[in-house]
Coordinates of C-alpha atoms in Angstrom, one line a residue:
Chain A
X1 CA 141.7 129.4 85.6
X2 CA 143.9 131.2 82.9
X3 CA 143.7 134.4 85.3
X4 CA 144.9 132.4 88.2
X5 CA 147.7 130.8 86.4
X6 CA 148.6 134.4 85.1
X7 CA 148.2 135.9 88.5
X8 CA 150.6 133.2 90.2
X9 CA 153.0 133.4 87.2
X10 CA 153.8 137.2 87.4
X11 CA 154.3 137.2 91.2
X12 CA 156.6 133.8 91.8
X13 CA 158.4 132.7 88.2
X14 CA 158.3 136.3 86.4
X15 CA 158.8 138.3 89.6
X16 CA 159.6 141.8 88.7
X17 CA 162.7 141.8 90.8
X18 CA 164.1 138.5 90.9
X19 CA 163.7 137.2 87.1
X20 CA 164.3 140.4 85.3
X21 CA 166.1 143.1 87.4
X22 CA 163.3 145.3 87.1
X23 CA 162.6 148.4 89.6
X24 CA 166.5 147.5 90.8
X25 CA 166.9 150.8 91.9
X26 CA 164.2 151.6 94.1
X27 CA 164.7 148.3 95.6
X28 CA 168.1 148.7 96.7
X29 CA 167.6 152.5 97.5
X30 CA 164.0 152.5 99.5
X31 CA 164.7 149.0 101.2
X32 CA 166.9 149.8 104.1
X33 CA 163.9 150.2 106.5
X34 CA 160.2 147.6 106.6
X35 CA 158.4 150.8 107.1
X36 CA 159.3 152.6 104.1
X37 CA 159.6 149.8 102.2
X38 CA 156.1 148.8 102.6
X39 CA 155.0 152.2 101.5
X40 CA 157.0 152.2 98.2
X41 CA 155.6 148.3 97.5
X42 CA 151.7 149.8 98.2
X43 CA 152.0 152.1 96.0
X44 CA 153.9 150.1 93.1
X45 CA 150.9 148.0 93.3
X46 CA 148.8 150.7 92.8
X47 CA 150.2 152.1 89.7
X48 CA 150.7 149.1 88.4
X49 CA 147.1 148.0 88.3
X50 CA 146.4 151.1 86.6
X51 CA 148.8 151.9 84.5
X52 CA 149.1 148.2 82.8
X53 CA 145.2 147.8 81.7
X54 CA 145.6 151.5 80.0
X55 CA 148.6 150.9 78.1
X56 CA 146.9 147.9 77.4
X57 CA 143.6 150.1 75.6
X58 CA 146.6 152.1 74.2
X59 CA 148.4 148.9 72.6
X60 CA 145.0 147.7 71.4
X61 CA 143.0 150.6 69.9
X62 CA 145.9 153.0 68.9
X63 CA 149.4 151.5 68.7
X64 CA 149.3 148.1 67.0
X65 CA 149.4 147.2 63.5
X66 CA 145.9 148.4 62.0
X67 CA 144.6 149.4 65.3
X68 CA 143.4 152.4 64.1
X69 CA 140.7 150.6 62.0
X70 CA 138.2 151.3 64.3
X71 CA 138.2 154.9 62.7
X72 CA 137.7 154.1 59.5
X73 CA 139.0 151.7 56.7
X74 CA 141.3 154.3 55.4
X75 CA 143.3 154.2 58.6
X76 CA 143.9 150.3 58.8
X77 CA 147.1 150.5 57.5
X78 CA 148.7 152.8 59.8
X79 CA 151.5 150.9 62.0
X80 CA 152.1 153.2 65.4
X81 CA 154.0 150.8 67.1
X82 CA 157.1 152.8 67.0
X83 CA 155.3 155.5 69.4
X84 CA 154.7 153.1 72.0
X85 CA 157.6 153.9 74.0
X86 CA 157.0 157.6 74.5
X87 CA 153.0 157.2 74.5
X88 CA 153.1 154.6 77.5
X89 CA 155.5 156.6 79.7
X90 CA 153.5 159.9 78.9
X91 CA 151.0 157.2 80.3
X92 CA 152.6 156.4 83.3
X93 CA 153.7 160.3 84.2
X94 CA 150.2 161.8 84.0
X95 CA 148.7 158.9 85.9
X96 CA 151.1 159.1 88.6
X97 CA 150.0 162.8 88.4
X98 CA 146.5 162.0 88.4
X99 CA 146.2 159.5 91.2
X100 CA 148.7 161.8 93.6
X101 CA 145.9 164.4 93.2
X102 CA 143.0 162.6 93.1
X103 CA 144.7 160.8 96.5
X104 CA 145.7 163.4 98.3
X105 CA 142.4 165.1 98.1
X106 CA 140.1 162.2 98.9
X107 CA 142.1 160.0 101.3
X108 CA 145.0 161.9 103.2
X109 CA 146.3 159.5 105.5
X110 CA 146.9 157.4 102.2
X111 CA 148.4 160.1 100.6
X112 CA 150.9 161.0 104.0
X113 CA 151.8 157.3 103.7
X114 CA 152.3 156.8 99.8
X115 CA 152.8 160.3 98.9
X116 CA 156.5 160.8 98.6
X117 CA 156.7 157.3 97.1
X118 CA 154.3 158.6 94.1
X119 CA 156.9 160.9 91.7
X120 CA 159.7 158.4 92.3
X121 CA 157.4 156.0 90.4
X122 CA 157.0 157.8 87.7
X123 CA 160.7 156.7 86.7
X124 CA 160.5 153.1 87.9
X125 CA 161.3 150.8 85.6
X126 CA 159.2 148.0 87.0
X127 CA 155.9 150.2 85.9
X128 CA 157.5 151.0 82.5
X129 CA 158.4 147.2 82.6
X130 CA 155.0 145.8 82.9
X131 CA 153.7 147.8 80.2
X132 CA 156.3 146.5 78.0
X133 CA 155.9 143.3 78.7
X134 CA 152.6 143.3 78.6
X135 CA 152.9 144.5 74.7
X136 CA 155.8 142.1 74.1
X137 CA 153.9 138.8 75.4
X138 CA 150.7 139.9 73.7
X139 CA 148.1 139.5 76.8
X140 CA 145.3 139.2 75.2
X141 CA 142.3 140.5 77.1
X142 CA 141.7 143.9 79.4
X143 CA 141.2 141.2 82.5
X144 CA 144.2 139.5 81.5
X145 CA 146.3 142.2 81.7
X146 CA 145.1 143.7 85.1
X147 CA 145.6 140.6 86.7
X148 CA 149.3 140.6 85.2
X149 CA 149.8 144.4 86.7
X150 CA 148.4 143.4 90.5
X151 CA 150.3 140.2 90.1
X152 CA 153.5 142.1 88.9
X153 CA 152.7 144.6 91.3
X154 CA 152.2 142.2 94.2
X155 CA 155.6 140.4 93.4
X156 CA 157.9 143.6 93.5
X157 CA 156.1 144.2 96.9
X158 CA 157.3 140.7 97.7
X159 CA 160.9 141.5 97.0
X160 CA 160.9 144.6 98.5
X161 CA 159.5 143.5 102.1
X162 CA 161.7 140.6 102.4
X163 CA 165.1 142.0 101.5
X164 CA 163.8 145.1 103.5
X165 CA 163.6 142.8 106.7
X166 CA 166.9 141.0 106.1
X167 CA 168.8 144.1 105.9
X168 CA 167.2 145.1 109.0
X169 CA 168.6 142.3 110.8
X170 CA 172.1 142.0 108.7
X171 CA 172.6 145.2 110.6
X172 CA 173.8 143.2 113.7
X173 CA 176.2 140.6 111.4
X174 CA 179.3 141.0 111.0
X175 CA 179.7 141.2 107.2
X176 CA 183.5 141.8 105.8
X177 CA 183.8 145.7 105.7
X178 CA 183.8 145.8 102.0
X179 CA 180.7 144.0 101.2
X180 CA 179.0 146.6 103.7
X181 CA 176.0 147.6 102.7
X182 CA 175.8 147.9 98.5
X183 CA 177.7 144.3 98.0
X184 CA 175.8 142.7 100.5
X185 CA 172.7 143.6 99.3
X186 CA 173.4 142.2 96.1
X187 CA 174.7 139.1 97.2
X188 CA 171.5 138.2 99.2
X189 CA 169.0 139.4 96.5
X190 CA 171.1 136.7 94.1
X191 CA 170.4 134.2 96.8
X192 CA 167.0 135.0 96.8
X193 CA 166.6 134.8 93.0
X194 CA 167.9 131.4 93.1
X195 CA 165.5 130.3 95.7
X196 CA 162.6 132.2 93.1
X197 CA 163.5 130.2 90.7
X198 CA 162.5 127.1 92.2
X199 CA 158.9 128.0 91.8
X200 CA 159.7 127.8 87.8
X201 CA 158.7 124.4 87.9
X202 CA 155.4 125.4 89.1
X203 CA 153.0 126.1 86.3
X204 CA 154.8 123.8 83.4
X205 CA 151.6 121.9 82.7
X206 CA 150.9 123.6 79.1
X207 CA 154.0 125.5 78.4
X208 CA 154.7 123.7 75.1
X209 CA 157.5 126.0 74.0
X210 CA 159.3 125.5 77.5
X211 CA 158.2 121.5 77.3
X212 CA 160.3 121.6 73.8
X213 CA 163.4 123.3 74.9
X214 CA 163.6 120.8 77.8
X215 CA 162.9 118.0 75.3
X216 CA 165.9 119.4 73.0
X217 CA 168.3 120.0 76.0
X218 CA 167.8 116.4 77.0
X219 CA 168.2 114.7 73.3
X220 CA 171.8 116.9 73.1
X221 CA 173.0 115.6 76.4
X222 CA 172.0 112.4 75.4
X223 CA 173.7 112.8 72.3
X224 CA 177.5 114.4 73.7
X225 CA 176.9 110.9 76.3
X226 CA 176.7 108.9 73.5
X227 CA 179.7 110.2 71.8
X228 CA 181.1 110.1 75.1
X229 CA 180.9 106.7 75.0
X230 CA 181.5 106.2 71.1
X231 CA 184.6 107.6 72.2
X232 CA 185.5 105.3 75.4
X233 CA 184.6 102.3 73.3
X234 CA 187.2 103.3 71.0
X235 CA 189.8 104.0 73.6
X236 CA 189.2 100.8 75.4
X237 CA 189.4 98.9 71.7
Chain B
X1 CA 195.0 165.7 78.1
X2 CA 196.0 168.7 75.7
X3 CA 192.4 169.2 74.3
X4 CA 190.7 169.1 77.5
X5 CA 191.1 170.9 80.6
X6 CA 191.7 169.7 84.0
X7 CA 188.7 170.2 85.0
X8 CA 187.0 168.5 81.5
X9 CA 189.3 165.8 82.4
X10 CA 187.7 165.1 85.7
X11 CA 184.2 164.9 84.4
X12 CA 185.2 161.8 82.5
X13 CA 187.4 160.1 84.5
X14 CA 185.4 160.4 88.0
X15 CA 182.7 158.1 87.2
X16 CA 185.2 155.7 85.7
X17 CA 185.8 154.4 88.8
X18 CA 185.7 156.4 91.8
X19 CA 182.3 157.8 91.5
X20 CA 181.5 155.1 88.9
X21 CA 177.1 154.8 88.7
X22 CA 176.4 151.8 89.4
X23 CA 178.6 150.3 92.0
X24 CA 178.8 153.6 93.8
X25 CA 175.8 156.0 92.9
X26 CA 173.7 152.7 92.3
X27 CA 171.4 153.9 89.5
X28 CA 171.0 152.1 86.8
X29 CA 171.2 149.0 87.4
X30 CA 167.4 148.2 86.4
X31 CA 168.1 147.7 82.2
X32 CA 171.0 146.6 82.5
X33 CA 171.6 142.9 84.8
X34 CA 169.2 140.8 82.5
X35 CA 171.0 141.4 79.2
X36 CA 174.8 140.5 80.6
X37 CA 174.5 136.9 79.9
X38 CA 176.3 137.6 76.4
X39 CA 179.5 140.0 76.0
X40 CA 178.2 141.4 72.8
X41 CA 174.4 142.2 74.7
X42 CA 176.0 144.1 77.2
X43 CA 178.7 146.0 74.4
X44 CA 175.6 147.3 72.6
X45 CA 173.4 147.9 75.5
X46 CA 176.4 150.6 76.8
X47 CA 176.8 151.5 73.4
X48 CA 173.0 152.3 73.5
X49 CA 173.5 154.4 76.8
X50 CA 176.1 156.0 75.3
X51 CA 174.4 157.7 72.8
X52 CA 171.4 158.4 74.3
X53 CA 172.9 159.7 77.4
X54 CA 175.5 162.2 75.4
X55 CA 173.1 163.4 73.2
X56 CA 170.1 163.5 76.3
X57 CA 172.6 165.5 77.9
X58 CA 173.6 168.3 75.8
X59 CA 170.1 168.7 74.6
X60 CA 168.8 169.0 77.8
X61 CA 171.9 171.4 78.7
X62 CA 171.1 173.7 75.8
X63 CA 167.4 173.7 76.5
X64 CA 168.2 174.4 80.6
X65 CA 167.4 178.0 80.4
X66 CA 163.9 177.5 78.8
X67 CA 162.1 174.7 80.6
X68 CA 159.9 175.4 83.6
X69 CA 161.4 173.9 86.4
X70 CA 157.5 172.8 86.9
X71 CA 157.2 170.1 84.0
X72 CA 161.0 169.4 83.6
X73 CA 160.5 165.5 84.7
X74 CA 157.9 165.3 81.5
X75 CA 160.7 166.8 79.1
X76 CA 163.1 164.7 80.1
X77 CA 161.1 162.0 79.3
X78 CA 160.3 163.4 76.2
X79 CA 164.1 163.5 75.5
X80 CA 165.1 160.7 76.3
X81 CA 162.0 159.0 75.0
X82 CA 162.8 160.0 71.9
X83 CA 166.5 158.9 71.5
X84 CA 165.7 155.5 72.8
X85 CA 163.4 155.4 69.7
X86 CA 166.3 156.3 67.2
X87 CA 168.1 153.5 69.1
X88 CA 165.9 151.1 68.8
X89 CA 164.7 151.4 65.6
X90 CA 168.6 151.6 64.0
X91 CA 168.7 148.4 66.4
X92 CA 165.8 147.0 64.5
X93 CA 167.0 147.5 61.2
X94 CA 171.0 146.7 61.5
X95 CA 171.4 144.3 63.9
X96 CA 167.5 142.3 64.5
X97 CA 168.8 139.6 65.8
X98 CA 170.4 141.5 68.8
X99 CA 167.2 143.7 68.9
X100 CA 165.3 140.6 69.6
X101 CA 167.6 139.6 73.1
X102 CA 167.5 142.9 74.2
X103 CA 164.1 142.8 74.0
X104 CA 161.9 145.3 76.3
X105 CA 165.2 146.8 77.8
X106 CA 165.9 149.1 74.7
X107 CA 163.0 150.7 75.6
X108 CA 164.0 150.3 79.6
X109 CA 166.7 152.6 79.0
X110 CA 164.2 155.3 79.3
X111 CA 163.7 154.8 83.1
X112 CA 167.3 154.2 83.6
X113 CA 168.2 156.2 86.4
X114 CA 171.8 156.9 85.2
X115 CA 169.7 159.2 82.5
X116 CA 167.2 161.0 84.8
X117 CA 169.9 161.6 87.4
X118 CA 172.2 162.9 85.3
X119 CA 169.9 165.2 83.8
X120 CA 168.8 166.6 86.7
X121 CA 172.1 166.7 88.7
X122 CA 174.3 168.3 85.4
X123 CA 172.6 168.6 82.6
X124 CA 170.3 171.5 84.3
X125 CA 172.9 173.4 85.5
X126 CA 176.0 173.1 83.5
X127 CA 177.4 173.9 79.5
X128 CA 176.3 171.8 76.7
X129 CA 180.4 170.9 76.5
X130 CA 180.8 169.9 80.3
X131 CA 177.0 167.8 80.5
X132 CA 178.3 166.2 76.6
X133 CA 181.7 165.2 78.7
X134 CA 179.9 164.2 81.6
X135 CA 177.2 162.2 79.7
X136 CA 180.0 160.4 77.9
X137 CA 182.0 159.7 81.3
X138 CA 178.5 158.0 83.1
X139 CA 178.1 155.5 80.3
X140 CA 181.4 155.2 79.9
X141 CA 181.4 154.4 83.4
X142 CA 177.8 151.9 83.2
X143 CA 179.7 150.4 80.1
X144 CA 182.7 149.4 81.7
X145 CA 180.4 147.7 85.1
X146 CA 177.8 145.8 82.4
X147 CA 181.0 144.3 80.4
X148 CA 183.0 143.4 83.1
X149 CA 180.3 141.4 84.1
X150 CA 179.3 140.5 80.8
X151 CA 182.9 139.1 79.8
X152 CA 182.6 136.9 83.4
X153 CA 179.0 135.4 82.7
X154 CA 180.0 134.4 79.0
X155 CA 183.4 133.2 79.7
X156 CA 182.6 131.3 82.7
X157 CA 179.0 130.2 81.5
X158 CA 179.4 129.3 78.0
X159 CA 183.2 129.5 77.5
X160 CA 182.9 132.0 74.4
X161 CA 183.5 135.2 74.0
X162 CA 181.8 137.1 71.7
X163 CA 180.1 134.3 70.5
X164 CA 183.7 132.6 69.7
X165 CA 184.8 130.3 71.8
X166 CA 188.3 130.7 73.6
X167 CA 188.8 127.6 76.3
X168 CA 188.3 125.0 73.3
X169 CA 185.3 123.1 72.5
X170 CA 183.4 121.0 75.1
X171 CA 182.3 118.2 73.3
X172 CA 185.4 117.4 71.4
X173 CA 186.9 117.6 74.5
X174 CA 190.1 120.1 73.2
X175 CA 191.7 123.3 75.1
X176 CA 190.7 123.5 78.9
X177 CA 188.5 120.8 79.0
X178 CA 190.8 118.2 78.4
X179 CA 191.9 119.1 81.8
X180 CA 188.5 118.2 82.9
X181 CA 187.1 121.6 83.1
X182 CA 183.5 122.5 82.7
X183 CA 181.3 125.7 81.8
X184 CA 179.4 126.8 84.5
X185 CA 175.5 127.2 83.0
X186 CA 174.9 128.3 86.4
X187 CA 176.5 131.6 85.1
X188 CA 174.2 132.4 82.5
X189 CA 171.0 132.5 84.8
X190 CA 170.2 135.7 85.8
X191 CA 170.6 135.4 89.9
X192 CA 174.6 135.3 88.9
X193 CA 174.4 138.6 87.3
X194 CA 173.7 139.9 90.6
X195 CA 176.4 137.7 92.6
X196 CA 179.0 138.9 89.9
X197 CA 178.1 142.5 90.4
X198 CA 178.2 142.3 94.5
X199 CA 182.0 140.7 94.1
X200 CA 182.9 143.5 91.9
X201 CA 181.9 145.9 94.3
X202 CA 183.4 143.9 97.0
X203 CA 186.7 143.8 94.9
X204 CA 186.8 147.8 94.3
X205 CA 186.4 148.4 97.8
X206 CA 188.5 146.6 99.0
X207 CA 190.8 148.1 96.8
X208 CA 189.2 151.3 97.8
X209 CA 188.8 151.9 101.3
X210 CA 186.9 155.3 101.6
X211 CA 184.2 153.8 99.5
X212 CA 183.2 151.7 102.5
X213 CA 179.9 152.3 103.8
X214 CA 179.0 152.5 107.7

């Protein structure tokens, strides 16, 4: 259940794209055509699920507060955290290596369709993103955390297709001359985050933090009606 | 310009506006939306890119004739990897507060295209002077994009800036919104960062007419 809610979660409320801007610039670079588009999305997938459970081994056994312990007591104290950064995108850049190889030699035709998608990856910030914040929300299991890359993964392939097939068609409207392309683009994919954000409501059942904001947003409204009112009464007297 | 040449000139005012990196280049615009719902988010964040993509840059620039061409990407990461540490762990220690809204897009900076591609495009070919100048001219240039739109979202969304607010104070009921105005919370969500950046790129070329696309 807890895998489904996390697998739903990170493609419709936390979407890569559409909640927190990440992979922004593959999106609005490789998304003028379905084809390619698709291509880049397979592959983000891909990485994704890799990269995120590894990190995640990396976070657990070598980067956290006394994560070392497993070598010893004399190494419990040892705080890495501050490496993460530059151990997760050394990560990243010799799996993307990896895979490209290991690809290209065992199934071509993926390789002719992914294969020029693979080295742009290795700079995308949605792959860095996941691993990030997969270490900042603390997923806490090795399942856990490949569901949250496919999901992730699955959600920036989501964003990616659509805006991909309405720039296709925008081709043929008659958008003001300045908005052209770039503008455009940006305009839609705000649209589009607003309609995303309608699935926030989704999975609210035990989000007690969320639950408690709401709870405080409501008792100040209630509150600034109140004195609203305090304050008519006293005109009106 | 008596200290700089015309040519030095040019490599910091270019991406100012007419070759500006994100509304005409479009990199970088991964980090940077998510953190423009506060003015003084989006000063440090450019502050941030600042630093890392002036220093970045003359390192790389001074290391250009050494690196295999073969494993470049990896030392650029390495680079920048690096400085985005320094920044986030000064961020950490001075200002946690701020550390803790920016969250994961310290470390985002890394893959911030505006870095890579600079490196690549200048910093490989070009004096440690000239990539230092052109470093500083790209953020300079990303700076002035993420508070524009930062100074848009907070005014119109919250009615502060900097955390101080300027149109008078919404419950009392004093300044603007005695008028009957209200804040717009719609601004603060993050699908408005995107709508404010399309209208300033609608604005500039309109303004601009060879930057038209098609």
């Amino acid at each position: 259940m807890e895998h489904i809610e996390l697998f739903l979660k990170s493609i419709f409320i936390d979407n890569m794209v559409f909640a927190t801007f990440l992979g922004m610039c593959s999106y609005l670079a490789v998304s003028k055509k379905v084809s390619t588009a698709v291509g880049l999305g397979a592959a983000v997938i891909f990485v994704l699920t890799i990269t995120v459970p590894l990190n995640w081994l990396l976070d657990q056994y070598i980067l956290q507060p006394g994560a070392l312990s497993w070598l010893g007591e004399e190494y419990a104290a040892y705080d890495l955290s501050f490496l993460s950064f530059i151990l997760f995108i050394a990560t990243i850049a010799t799996m993307v290596q990896l895979v490209e190889i290991v690809v290209e030699k065992f199934l071509p035709s993926l390789y002719n369709s992914l294969g020029i998608f693979l080295p742009l990856i290795a700079v995308n910030c949605a792959i860095l993103g996941g691993s990030l914040f997969m270490q900042s929300r603390e997923i806490p299991t090795l399942g856990l955390s490949t569901v949250y890359g496919i999901g992730s993964g699955i959600g920036f392939f989501l964003a990616i297709l659509t805006i991909a097939a309405i720039r296709e068609k925008i081709r043929y409207s008659n958008v003001p001359p300045a908005l052209r392309g770039l503008g455009i683009t940006f305009i839609i994919t705000g649209l589009m985050a607003i309609g995303f954000m309608s699935f926030g409501g989704m999975l609210t059942g035990d989000d007690e933090e969320a639950k408690e904001e709401k709870t405080a947003q409501v008792n100040t409204v209630i509150k600034n009606t109140n004195k609203e009112l305090a304050n008519n009464t006293k005109v009106n007297e | 310009m008596g200290l700089l040449s015309k040519k030095d000139a040019a490599l910091i005012k270019d991406p100012l506006f007419d070759n500006n990196p994100v509304t005409i280049q479009v990199l970088g615009i991964c980090s940077a939306l998510a953190i423009t719902a506060e003015l003084e988010a989006s000063i440090v964040m450019a502050i941030a890119v600042l630093f890392v993509l002036g220093i970045g840059n003359v390192l790389i620039s001074l290391m250009r004739n050494i690196i295999p061409s073969k494993i470049r990407i990896i030392v650029q990461l390495v680079v920048v990897a690096t400085l985005v540490i320094i920044v986030d762990l000064v961020l950490k220690a001075y200002a946690y507060e701020l550390s803790k809204t920016l969250s994961v897009f310290v470390g985002l900076i890394i893959t911030n295209c505006i870095i890579m591609g600079r490196f690549e495009a200048f910093a490989l070919a070009n004096s440690p002077w000239q990539s230092f100048l052109d470093g500083i001219g790209n953020a300079a240039g990303y700076g002035i994009i993420l508070v524009m739109v930062g100074f848009f979202r907070e005014l119109l969304g919250a009615g502060t800036l900097l955390g101080i607010p300027v149109l008078g104070d919404p419950i009392e009921k004093t300044g603007l919104y005695a008028l009957g105005y209200e804040n717009n919370g719609f601004m603060l969500l993050a699908p408005m960062a995107l709508i404010t950046l399309g209208i300033i790129i609608w604005a500039q070329r309109s303004r601009n007419k060879a930057l038209i696309e098609d």
